[in-house]
Amino acid sequence: QQQVKQSPQSLIVQKGGISIINCAYENTAFDYFPWYQQFPGKGPALLIAIRPDVSEKKEGRFTISFNKSAKQFSLHIMDSQPGDSATYFCAASSGGFKTIFGAGTRLFVKA
Amino acid sequence: ETGVTQTPRHLVMGMTNKKSLKCEQHLGHNAMYWYKQSAKKPLELMFVYSLEERVENNSVPSRFSPECPNSSHLFLHLHTLQPEDSALYLCASSQGGRLYDGYTFGSGTRLTVV
């Protein structure tokens, strides 16, 4: 019940295309869903986050879609660029100090 | 210097060695974390310190020993490690009372146990 399942494991997208990464969770107590971006040799960095009281949040080319009834959320990267090539982690938290991370998606954007 | 700084960046140690990883944060945060990152696996929470008190210990073997002398510094002391302990060890910090701010991670220490 504490898992966050992330898919796909890897993704190749053409420059200008849309990258979509999906996550699913079981624990309905989760109330904060961040996405982290990690470049090689760096730690993960907070990219965008959503709370379950909204169904969508957009920041520039990055959008989180949230489906509370299905217990799923996804990251959409519009107009994907080679500089977006990185590993993306979804996560979920219910307060306190525990955040549960997905296994990560390695995105490669072809020029 | 701002952010979360981890040293060393790379570490190779034998199974009988003792070494320490260091983390320092300059963000004024009051919670600090150690995570283990292995290939194709979710980030594994190891330890959490809030206001210098350990609040989480996620069934980590005793060969890993954390220390938090103050709210800006966190150490991970290592001894008699196993080859399967080879991984990227990430330190993170957060403002514990503000759930929606997320974590700030350091760049990690790449540990290889030989």
Coordinates of C-alpha atoms in Angstrom, one line a residue:
Chain A
Q1 CA 0.0 0.0 0.0
Q2 CA 3.0 2.2 0.4
Q3 CA 4.2 1.7 -3.2
V4 CA 4.1 4.2 -6.0
K5 CA 4.2 2.4 -9.4
Q6 CA 5.8 4.3 -12.3
S7 CA 5.7 3.6 -16.0
P8 CA 7.3 3.4 -18.4
Q9 CA 10.8 2.5 -17.3
S10 CA 12.3 4.3 -20.3
L11 CA 10.9 6.6 -23.0
I12 CA 12.3 7.9 -26.3
V13 CA 10.5 10.9 -27.8
Q14 CA 11.2 13.0 -30.8
K15 CA 12.1 16.7 -30.3
G16 CA 8.9 18.7 -30.2
G17 CA 6.8 15.7 -29.2
I18 CA 4.9 15.0 -25.9
S19 CA 6.4 12.9 -23.2
I20 CA 4.0 11.2 -20.9
I21 CA 5.0 9.4 -17.6
N22 CA 2.4 7.7 -15.5
C23 CA 2.2 6.9 -11.8
A24 CA -0.3 5.0 -9.6
Y25 CA -0.7 4.8 -5.9
E26 CA -2.8 2.8 -3.4
N27 CA -2.7 4.8 -0.1
T28 CA -5.5 7.3 -0.1
A29 CA -3.8 9.2 2.7
F30 CA -1.3 10.6 0.3
D31 CA -2.0 14.3 -0.2
Y32 CA 1.1 15.7 -2.0
F33 CA 2.4 14.4 -5.3
P34 CA 5.7 15.9 -6.5
W35 CA 7.8 15.1 -9.6
Y36 CA 11.6 15.2 -9.5
Q37 CA 14.0 15.5 -12.4
Q38 CA 17.5 14.1 -12.2
F39 CA 20.4 14.7 -14.5
P40 CA 23.4 12.4 -14.6
G41 CA 25.8 13.2 -11.7
K42 CA 23.2 15.3 -9.9
G43 CA 20.7 14.7 -7.2
P44 CA 16.9 14.9 -8.0
A45 CA 15.4 18.4 -8.2
L46 CA 11.8 19.2 -7.5
L47 CA 10.1 20.0 -10.9
I48 CA 6.4 20.4 -10.2
A49 CA 4.0 19.2 -7.6
I50 CA 0.2 18.9 -7.1
R51 CA -2.3 18.4 -4.3
P52 CA -5.3 16.2 -4.7
D53 CA -7.8 19.1 -4.5
V54 CA -7.0 20.1 -8.2
S55 CA -7.0 17.9 -11.3
E56 CA -4.3 19.6 -13.2
K57 CA -1.3 21.9 -12.6
K58 CA 0.7 23.5 -15.4
E59 CA 4.1 25.2 -15.2
G60 CA 5.5 26.1 -18.5
R61 CA 5.9 23.0 -20.7
F62 CA 5.3 20.7 -17.7
T63 CA 1.8 19.6 -16.7
I64 CA 0.6 17.2 -13.9
S65 CA -2.8 15.5 -14.5
F66 CA -4.3 14.0 -11.4
N67 CA -7.2 11.5 -11.2
K68 CA -8.2 11.0 -7.6
S69 CA -10.8 8.3 -8.2
A70 CA -8.4 6.2 -10.2
K71 CA -5.5 7.0 -7.9
Q72 CA -3.3 7.9 -10.8
F73 CA -1.3 10.9 -11.8
S74 CA 0.9 11.7 -14.8
L75 CA 3.5 14.1 -16.0
H76 CA 3.2 15.6 -19.5
I77 CA 6.1 17.4 -21.1
M78 CA 5.0 19.4 -24.1
D79 CA 7.3 20.3 -26.9
S80 CA 10.0 18.0 -25.5
Q81 CA 13.6 19.2 -26.0
P82 CA 16.9 17.3 -25.9
G83 CA 17.7 19.3 -22.7
D84 CA 14.7 17.5 -21.0
S85 CA 16.6 14.2 -21.3
A86 CA 16.9 13.0 -17.7
T87 CA 15.4 10.6 -15.2
Y88 CA 12.0 11.6 -13.8
F89 CA 10.6 10.3 -10.5
C90 CA 7.1 10.6 -9.3
A91 CA 6.5 10.6 -5.5
A92 CA 3.8 10.7 -2.9
S93 CA 3.6 11.9 0.6
S94 CA 1.1 12.0 3.4
G95 CA 2.9 14.5 5.7
G96 CA 5.4 13.7 8.3
F97 CA 8.8 12.9 6.9
K98 CA 8.1 10.0 4.6
T99 CA 8.0 10.5 0.8
I100 CA 7.5 7.4 -1.3
F101 CA 9.2 7.5 -4.7
G102 CA 8.5 5.7 -7.9
A103 CA 11.3 3.7 -9.6
G104 CA 12.0 6.4 -12.2
T105 CA 11.6 6.9 -15.9
R106 CA 14.6 7.5 -18.1
L107 CA 13.6 10.0 -20.8
F108 CA 15.6 10.5 -24.0
V109 CA 14.6 13.2 -26.4
K110 CA 16.0 12.8 -29.9
A111 CA 17.1 15.9 -31.7
Chain B
E1 CA 27.5 28.5 -0.7
T2 CA 23.8 27.6 -1.1
G3 CA 21.9 24.4 -1.4
V4 CA 22.9 20.9 -0.1
T5 CA 26.6 19.9 -0.5
Q6 CA 27.8 16.3 -0.2
T7 CA 31.4 15.1 0.2
P8 CA 33.1 13.1 -1.1
R9 CA 31.5 12.8 -4.6
H10 CA 33.1 9.4 -5.1
L11 CA 34.3 6.8 -2.6
V12 CA 35.8 3.4 -3.1
M13 CA 36.3 1.4 0.1
G14 CA 37.1 -2.1 1.1
M15 CA 34.8 -4.2 3.1
T16 CA 36.9 -3.8 6.2
N17 CA 37.3 0.0 6.0
K18 CA 35.6 2.7 8.0
K19 CA 34.6 5.9 6.2
S20 CA 32.1 8.7 6.6
L21 CA 29.9 10.6 4.2
K22 CA 29.2 14.3 4.9
C23 CA 26.3 16.5 4.1
E24 CA 25.8 20.2 4.7
Q25 CA 22.8 22.4 4.0
H26 CA 22.7 26.2 3.8
L27 CA 19.0 26.6 3.4
G28 CA 17.9 27.0 7.0
H29 CA 15.9 23.7 6.8
N30 CA 15.2 21.8 10.0
A31 CA 14.9 18.2 8.6
M32 CA 17.6 16.2 6.9
Y33 CA 17.5 12.8 5.2
W34 CA 19.7 10.0 3.9
Y35 CA 18.5 8.1 0.8
K36 CA 20.0 5.2 -1.1
Q37 CA 19.7 5.2 -4.9
S38 CA 20.3 1.9 -6.7
A39 CA 19.8 1.4 -10.4
K40 CA 16.1 0.8 -11.5
K41 CA 14.8 0.9 -8.0
P42 CA 12.9 3.6 -6.1
L43 CA 14.9 5.8 -3.8
E44 CA 15.1 4.1 -0.4
L45 CA 14.7 6.2 2.7
M46 CA 17.4 5.3 5.2
F47 CA 17.2 7.9 8.0
V48 CA 15.5 11.2 8.9
Y49 CA 16.5 13.8 11.4
S50 CA 14.2 16.5 12.5
L51 CA 15.6 19.3 14.7
E52 CA 18.7 17.0 15.2
E53 CA 16.6 14.1 16.5
R54 CA 16.4 10.9 14.5
V55 CA 12.7 10.4 13.6
E56 CA 13.0 7.6 11.1
N57 CA 15.2 4.6 10.9
N58 CA 14.0 2.5 8.0
S59 CA 15.3 -1.0 9.0
V60 CA 18.8 0.0 7.9
P61 CA 21.7 -2.4 8.8
S62 CA 23.8 -1.3 11.7
R63 CA 26.9 -1.0 9.5
F64 CA 25.3 2.3 8.5
S65 CA 25.4 4.8 11.4
P66 CA 24.0 8.4 11.0
E67 CA 25.0 11.4 13.0
C68 CA 23.4 14.9 13.1
P69 CA 25.4 17.2 15.3
N70 CA 23.4 20.3 14.3
S71 CA 20.6 21.2 11.9
S72 CA 23.1 22.1 9.1
H73 CA 25.2 18.9 9.1
L74 CA 24.5 15.3 8.6
F75 CA 27.0 12.4 8.5
L76 CA 26.7 8.7 7.5
H77 CA 29.4 6.6 9.1
L78 CA 30.1 3.4 7.2
H79 CA 31.9 0.2 8.5
T80 CA 32.3 -3.4 7.3
L81 CA 30.1 -2.8 4.2
Q82 CA 29.1 -5.4 1.7
P83 CA 29.4 -5.1 -2.1
E84 CA 25.6 -4.8 -2.4
D85 CA 25.9 -1.5 -0.5
S86 CA 27.4 0.0 -3.6
A87 CA 25.1 2.8 -4.7
L88 CA 24.5 6.5 -4.9
Y89 CA 23.9 7.9 -1.4
L90 CA 21.8 11.1 -1.5
C91 CA 21.3 13.6 1.3
A92 CA 18.3 15.9 1.3
S93 CA 16.8 18.6 3.4
S94 CA 13.4 20.1 3.9
Q95 CA 11.5 22.5 6.0
G96 CA 9.8 19.9 8.0
G97 CA 6.7 21.8 8.9
R98 CA 6.0 22.8 5.3
L99 CA 4.8 19.6 3.5
Y100 CA 4.4 21.2 0.1
D101 CA 7.9 22.6 -0.4
G102 CA 9.4 19.2 -1.3
Y103 CA 13.0 18.2 -0.8
T104 CA 16.3 19.8 -1.8
F105 CA 18.8 17.0 -2.7
G106 CA 22.6 17.1 -2.8
S107 CA 24.5 15.6 -5.8
G108 CA 25.2 12.4 -3.9
T109 CA 28.2 10.3 -3.1
R110 CA 28.8 7.4 -5.5
L111 CA 30.0 4.6 -3.2
T112 CA 31.7 1.5 -4.5
V113 CA 32.5 -1.4 -2.0
V114 CA 35.2 -3.7 -3.2

